[in-house]
Short mmCIF file of C-alpha atoms and ligand atoms in Angstrom, two decimals:
data_model
loop_
_atom_site.label_atom_id
_atom_site.label_comp_id
_atom_site.label_asym_id
_atom_site.label_seq_id
_atom_site.Cartn_x
_atom_site.Cartn_y
_atom_site.Cartn_z
CA MET D 1 25.61 65.74 -11.71
CA GLU D 2 24.00 68.87 -9.30
CA THR D 3 24.16 68.06 -5.55
CA LYS D 4 23.03 70.23 -2.91
CA LEU D 5 23.49 69.46 0.83
CA LEU D 6 20.36 69.45 3.15
CA SER D 7 22.76 70.32 6.25
CA GLY D 8 26.16 70.40 7.29
CA ALA D 9 25.74 66.94 9.44
CA LEU D 10 24.21 64.56 6.62
CA GLY D 11 22.04 64.06 3.95
CA ALA D 12 22.07 65.03 -0.02
CA GLU D 13 19.61 66.06 -2.77
CA ILE D 14 21.13 64.53 -5.91
CA LYS D 15 20.16 65.80 -9.70
CA GLY D 16 21.24 64.33 -12.94
CA ILE D 17 21.60 60.74 -12.08
CA ASN D 18 18.89 58.77 -14.17
CA LEU D 19 18.03 55.75 -10.99
CA LYS D 20 17.05 53.09 -14.44
CA ASP D 21 20.36 53.43 -15.29
CA THR D 22 21.25 50.36 -13.28
CA SER D 23 24.83 49.72 -14.47
CA ASP D 24 28.25 49.00 -12.49
CA LYS D 25 29.13 52.36 -13.39
CA ASN D 26 25.87 54.17 -12.12
CA ILE D 27 25.60 52.16 -9.35
CA LYS D 28 29.20 53.19 -8.07
CA LYS D 29 28.10 56.74 -8.60
CA ILE D 30 25.21 56.32 -6.17
CA ASN D 31 26.82 53.94 -3.74
CA ASP D 32 29.66 56.87 -3.08
CA LEU D 33 27.02 59.19 -2.35
CA LEU D 34 25.26 57.69 -0.47
CA LEU D 35 28.44 56.41 1.52
CA GLU D 36 29.52 60.17 1.91
CA HIS D 37 26.04 61.74 2.93
CA LYS D 38 24.54 58.74 4.38
CA VAL D 39 20.97 59.59 3.02
CA ILE D 40 20.67 60.99 -0.47
CA PHE D 41 17.19 62.00 -2.14
CA PHE D 42 16.28 62.11 -6.49
CA ARG D 43 13.06 64.00 -6.80
CA ASP D 44 11.26 63.27 -10.23
CA GLN D 45 12.36 59.85 -10.68
CA ILE D 46 8.99 58.37 -12.09
CA ILE D 47 10.01 54.51 -11.91
CA ASN D 48 7.60 51.41 -11.57
CA ALA D 49 7.65 48.69 -9.36
CA GLU D 50 10.44 46.48 -11.38
CA GLU D 51 12.42 49.46 -11.32
CA HIS D 52 12.24 49.95 -7.75
CA LYS D 53 13.20 46.46 -7.27
CA ALA D 54 15.98 46.33 -10.08
CA LEU D 55 17.91 49.17 -8.21
CA ALA D 56 17.40 47.87 -4.92
CA GLU D 57 18.62 44.37 -5.76
CA LYS D 58 21.89 46.15 -7.04
CA PHE D 59 22.83 46.86 -3.44
CA GLY D 60 22.22 43.06 -2.40
CA PRO D 61 19.51 40.80 -1.62
CA LEU D 62 16.20 42.34 -0.67
CA GLU D 63 14.56 41.78 2.90
CA THR D 64 11.09 40.48 3.85
CA HIS D 65 9.61 42.15 6.97
CA ALA D 66 9.06 40.15 10.26
CA TYR D 67 5.10 42.19 10.79
CA VAL D 68 4.73 43.27 7.38
CA LYS D 69 3.28 41.96 4.32
CA GLY D 70 4.35 42.79 0.96
CA LEU D 71 2.13 43.87 -1.96
CA ASP D 72 0.65 40.42 -3.54
CA ASP D 73 2.33 41.20 -7.18
CA HIS D 74 5.87 42.23 -5.10
CA PRO D 75 6.26 40.93 -1.37
CA GLU D 76 9.50 42.61 -1.63
CA ILE D 77 7.82 46.07 -1.35
CA VAL D 78 6.31 47.42 1.65
CA ARG D 79 3.44 49.90 0.72
CA ILE D 80 3.13 51.74 3.89
CA ILE D 81 -0.40 53.52 3.40
CA LYS D 82 -1.18 56.40 6.56
CA ALA D 83 -4.51 57.37 5.70
CA GLU D 84 -6.81 60.39 6.47
CA ASP D 85 -8.16 59.15 9.58
CA GLU D 86 -5.56 57.26 10.99
CA GLN D 87 -3.77 57.80 14.10
CA ASN D 88 -0.56 55.91 14.19
CA GLN D 89 2.34 56.61 12.09
CA TRP D 90 5.06 54.41 11.05
CA GLY D 91 7.68 55.00 12.23
CA GLU D 92 7.26 57.74 14.32
CA ASN D 93 10.27 58.06 16.81
CA TRP D 94 14.14 57.87 16.24
CA HIS D 95 14.84 54.18 14.59
CA SER D 96 17.33 52.44 12.83
CA ASP D 97 15.16 49.71 11.01
CA VAL D 98 15.08 46.03 12.75
CA SER D 99 17.78 46.67 14.47
CA TYR D 100 16.33 43.91 16.72
CA ASN D 101 17.76 41.75 13.70
CA ALA D 102 20.78 39.40 13.50
CA LYS D 103 21.16 41.38 10.33
CA PRO D 104 19.85 44.85 10.33
CA THR D 105 19.11 46.17 7.28
CA LYS D 106 21.59 47.47 5.51
CA ALA D 107 20.20 50.42 3.06
CA VAL D 108 16.28 51.71 2.25
CA ILE D 109 15.04 52.86 -1.08
CA LEU D 110 11.93 54.82 -0.43
CA LYS D 111 9.78 56.16 -3.17
CA SER D 112 7.16 58.63 -2.02
CA ILE D 113 4.11 57.67 -3.89
CA LYS D 114 1.41 60.49 -1.76
CA ILE D 115 2.47 63.43 -0.06
CA PRO D 116 0.26 65.64 2.29
CA PRO D 117 -0.09 69.09 0.76
CA VAL D 118 1.41 70.19 4.30
CA GLY D 119 3.51 67.93 7.22
CA GLY D 120 5.00 64.07 6.70
CA ASP D 121 8.91 65.09 6.45
CA THR D 122 11.72 62.54 7.76
CA CYS D 123 14.29 63.46 9.82
CA PHE D 124 17.79 61.73 9.91
CA SER D 125 20.48 61.86 12.29
CA ASN D 126 24.16 60.51 11.46
CA MET D 127 25.73 57.86 13.95
CA GLU D 128 29.16 58.38 13.06
CA LEU D 129 28.79 62.12 13.75
CA ALA D 130 26.82 60.76 16.98
CA TRP D 131 30.12 58.69 17.76
CA GLU D 132 32.34 61.13 17.13
CA THR D 133 30.81 64.24 19.37
CA LEU D 134 29.65 61.73 22.15
CA ASP D 135 30.89 62.66 25.72
CA GLU D 136 34.21 60.94 26.55
CA GLU D 137 33.17 59.51 29.39
CA ILE D 138 30.32 57.92 27.85
CA LYS D 139 32.38 56.64 25.14
CA GLU D 140 34.84 54.92 27.53
CA LYS D 141 32.43 53.27 29.71
CA ILE D 142 30.50 51.51 26.52
CA LYS D 143 33.21 51.25 23.93
CA ASP D 144 33.47 47.79 24.04
CA LYS D 145 29.32 47.42 24.95
CA LYS D 146 26.98 45.10 23.90
CA ALA D 147 23.17 46.81 23.96
CA ILE D 148 19.87 44.18 23.56
CA HIS D 149 17.44 45.37 20.82
CA SER D 150 14.42 44.40 21.17
CA SER D 151 10.96 44.00 18.37
CA LEU D 152 8.24 44.78 20.99
CA GLY D 153 10.09 47.57 22.67
CA ALA D 154 8.08 49.64 20.71
CA GLU D 155 4.42 48.92 21.05
CA PHE D 156 3.81 51.69 19.55
CA PHE D 157 5.24 50.41 16.08
CA ILE D 158 3.52 46.77 16.44
CA GLU D 159 0.04 48.76 16.42
CA SER D 160 1.14 50.44 13.87
CA TYR D 161 1.79 47.35 12.05
CA LYS D 162 -1.52 46.10 12.93
CA LYS D 163 -2.97 48.79 11.46
CA MET D 164 -1.43 49.05 8.18
CA GLU D 165 -4.02 48.67 4.82
CA GLY D 166 -3.01 45.00 3.37
CA ASN D 167 -1.35 43.91 6.02
CA LYS D 168 -2.41 39.74 6.80
CA LYS D 169 -1.27 39.49 10.64
CA ARG D 170 1.83 37.03 10.66
CA ASN D 171 2.94 37.11 14.52
CA TYR D 172 4.00 39.41 16.73
CA ASP D 173 6.69 37.53 18.56
CA GLU D 174 8.97 39.14 20.04
CA TYR D 175 13.11 39.33 18.17
CA SER D 176 15.83 40.33 19.81
CA ASN D 177 19.18 40.15 19.27
CA GLU D 178 22.47 41.97 21.01
CA HIS D 179 24.99 44.23 19.39
CA PRO D 180 27.84 46.27 19.60
CA ILE D 181 27.15 49.43 20.70
CA VAL D 182 29.97 50.76 18.68
CA ARG D 183 30.19 48.90 14.98
CA THR D 184 31.98 49.40 11.99
CA HIS D 185 30.61 50.19 8.97
CA PRO D 186 32.05 47.56 6.51
CA GLU D 187 32.41 49.77 3.90
CA THR D 188 33.87 52.91 5.09
CA GLY D 189 35.51 51.52 8.38
CA LYS D 190 34.05 54.33 10.65
CA LYS D 191 32.73 54.25 13.95
CA ILE D 192 29.00 54.15 14.41
CA LEU D 193 26.97 54.26 16.95
CA PHE D 194 24.24 51.36 16.81
CA VAL D 195 21.79 52.17 19.55
CA ASN D 196 18.35 54.18 18.91
CA TRP D 197 15.56 54.87 21.21
CA THR D 198 12.79 52.60 19.92
CA TYR D 199 14.36 49.42 19.85
CA THR D 200 17.88 49.24 22.11
CA LYS D 201 16.67 48.13 25.55
CA GLU D 202 19.64 47.55 27.65
CA ILE D 203 23.40 47.49 27.73
CA ILE D 204 24.47 43.95 29.08
CA GLY D 205 27.34 43.85 31.59
CA MET D 206 25.54 47.07 33.62
CA ASP D 207 23.27 47.37 35.94
CA LYS D 208 20.27 48.29 35.27
CA LYS D 209 20.20 51.56 36.59
CA GLU D 210 23.40 53.05 35.49
CA SER D 211 22.28 51.20 31.59
CA ASP D 212 19.44 52.92 31.78
CA GLU D 213 20.97 56.30 32.94
CA ILE D 214 23.79 55.75 30.20
CA LEU D 215 21.26 55.14 27.11
CA LYS D 216 18.85 58.31 28.16
CA LYS D 217 21.60 60.42 27.55
CA ILE D 218 22.79 59.20 24.31
CA PHE D 219 19.58 58.84 23.08
CA GLU D 220 19.44 62.76 24.07
CA HIS D 221 22.72 63.49 22.44
CA GLN D 222 22.08 61.45 19.16
CA SER D 223 19.15 62.62 18.59
CA ARG D 224 20.22 67.04 18.79
CA LEU D 225 19.33 69.04 15.85
CA GLU D 226 23.14 69.89 14.42
CA LEU D 227 23.97 66.11 14.17
CA THR D 228 20.08 66.01 11.93
CA CYS D 229 18.82 66.92 8.52
CA ARG D 230 15.21 66.72 7.63
CA PHE D 231 13.90 66.24 4.51
CA THR D 232 9.95 67.62 2.51
CA TRP D 233 8.98 64.88 0.42
CA THR D 234 6.93 65.55 -3.04
CA GLU D 235 5.91 62.92 -5.18
CA ASN D 236 8.39 60.29 -7.15
CA THR D 237 10.84 61.04 -4.92
CA VAL D 238 13.08 58.39 -4.28
CA CYS D 239 15.69 57.85 -1.11
CA ILE D 240 18.43 55.48 -0.21
CA TRP D 241 19.44 56.16 3.71
CA ASP D 242 22.43 54.01 4.76
CA ASN D 243 20.74 52.09 7.83
CA ARG D 244 23.94 51.47 9.42
CA SER D 245 25.02 54.71 9.89
CA VAL D 246 21.79 56.99 10.45
CA ILE D 247 18.54 57.11 12.16
CA HIS D 248 15.40 58.39 11.08
CA PHE D 249 12.22 59.87 12.30
CA ALA D 250 9.43 60.67 10.61
CA ILE D 251 7.25 62.94 11.50
CA ALA D 252 3.11 62.55 12.23
CA ASP D 253 1.92 65.78 12.12
CA PHE D 254 -0.48 65.58 9.19
CA TYR D 255 -3.35 63.16 11.32
CA PRO D 256 -6.82 64.65 12.94
CA GLY D 257 -6.25 65.86 16.88
CA ARG D 258 -2.61 67.08 15.59
CA GLY D 259 -3.25 68.62 12.56
CA LEU D 260 -4.80 67.86 8.88
CA GLY D 261 -6.27 64.14 8.28
CA HIS D 262 -4.31 63.27 4.96
CA GLU D 263 -2.91 60.66 3.47
CA ARG D 264 0.83 59.72 2.72
CA ILE D 265 2.23 56.75 0.71
CA MET D 266 5.18 55.29 0.25
CA ASP D 267 7.05 51.95 -1.03
CA ARG D 268 9.72 50.35 0.91
CA ILE D 269 12.48 47.98 -0.26
CA ALA D 270 15.19 47.08 2.26
CA ILE D 271 17.95 45.36 1.44
CA GLU D 272 19.42 42.70 3.55
CA GLY D 273 22.76 43.53 6.21
CA ASP D 274 24.53 41.76 7.97
CA HIS D 275 26.11 41.19 11.39
CA PRO D 276 27.06 44.11 13.37
CA VAL D 277 30.92 44.14 14.15
C1 SIN J 301 10.45 54.72 7.74
O1 SIN J 301 10.60 54.50 9.18
O2 SIN J 301 10.72 53.55 7.75
C2 SIN J 301 9.48 54.88 6.73
C3 SIN J 301 9.96 57.13 6.77
C4 SIN J 301 8.94 57.44 6.58
O3 SIN J 301 7.87 57.40 5.77
O4 SIN J 301 9.65 58.50 6.20
#
């Protein structure tokens, strides 16, 4: 096995692991790599939908998305199709997937189907490191506080969901939940900064003005480039990210008006998480 780090902060590209092997031994190896690097990438993985699901199921029950319909044959797989002329990009800002749910996603297994010749990278940021390096005064103010996460906080996301190809309108109701700002990783016991620009709206028990100011500082801090890694996709790459300990940002730099106008297709399976504590 070969491991190539993507940055000093997080992320690794792994060679020499067969993702079709779902034996307990192989899954433990993958999970250990995931906990160590927080986001891991495997290039040139020719796996079909069943194999994609079989791999994901080893990490826990699969999740369905409140707003987005999965594939007809495989409802657990959301096909994220960004058409050549589409202006919106799914995931186009820092976020942790569905943090507005009572039990936000544990991990995501994303497989690239079609990648633009240029652009369309995804960035990840390490929220364990973000907590460790956060200003001490802010830490003191927020360490025992909770924040509200809301699905409708991010209008652009809802617009993207509506436009997604094959997505029959389900509902666009609001989902909202409170979570500790600092959560403890259930597997590593490490502290994690669990807020994100897209969905976190307000710190509970704090004056709104102060809450806005502190959240703004935290959002700036958690997107500092030295906490991040950036991955340039090739087709048939499988990425697994620990959605509890990273935030991510899919860069939409391949559209008309911004650049080039290329299609990008990804298959996404999410694994159910637990109540953050
Ligand atoms: C996402 O934000 O869930 C998708 C990330 C990507 O398409 O790179």
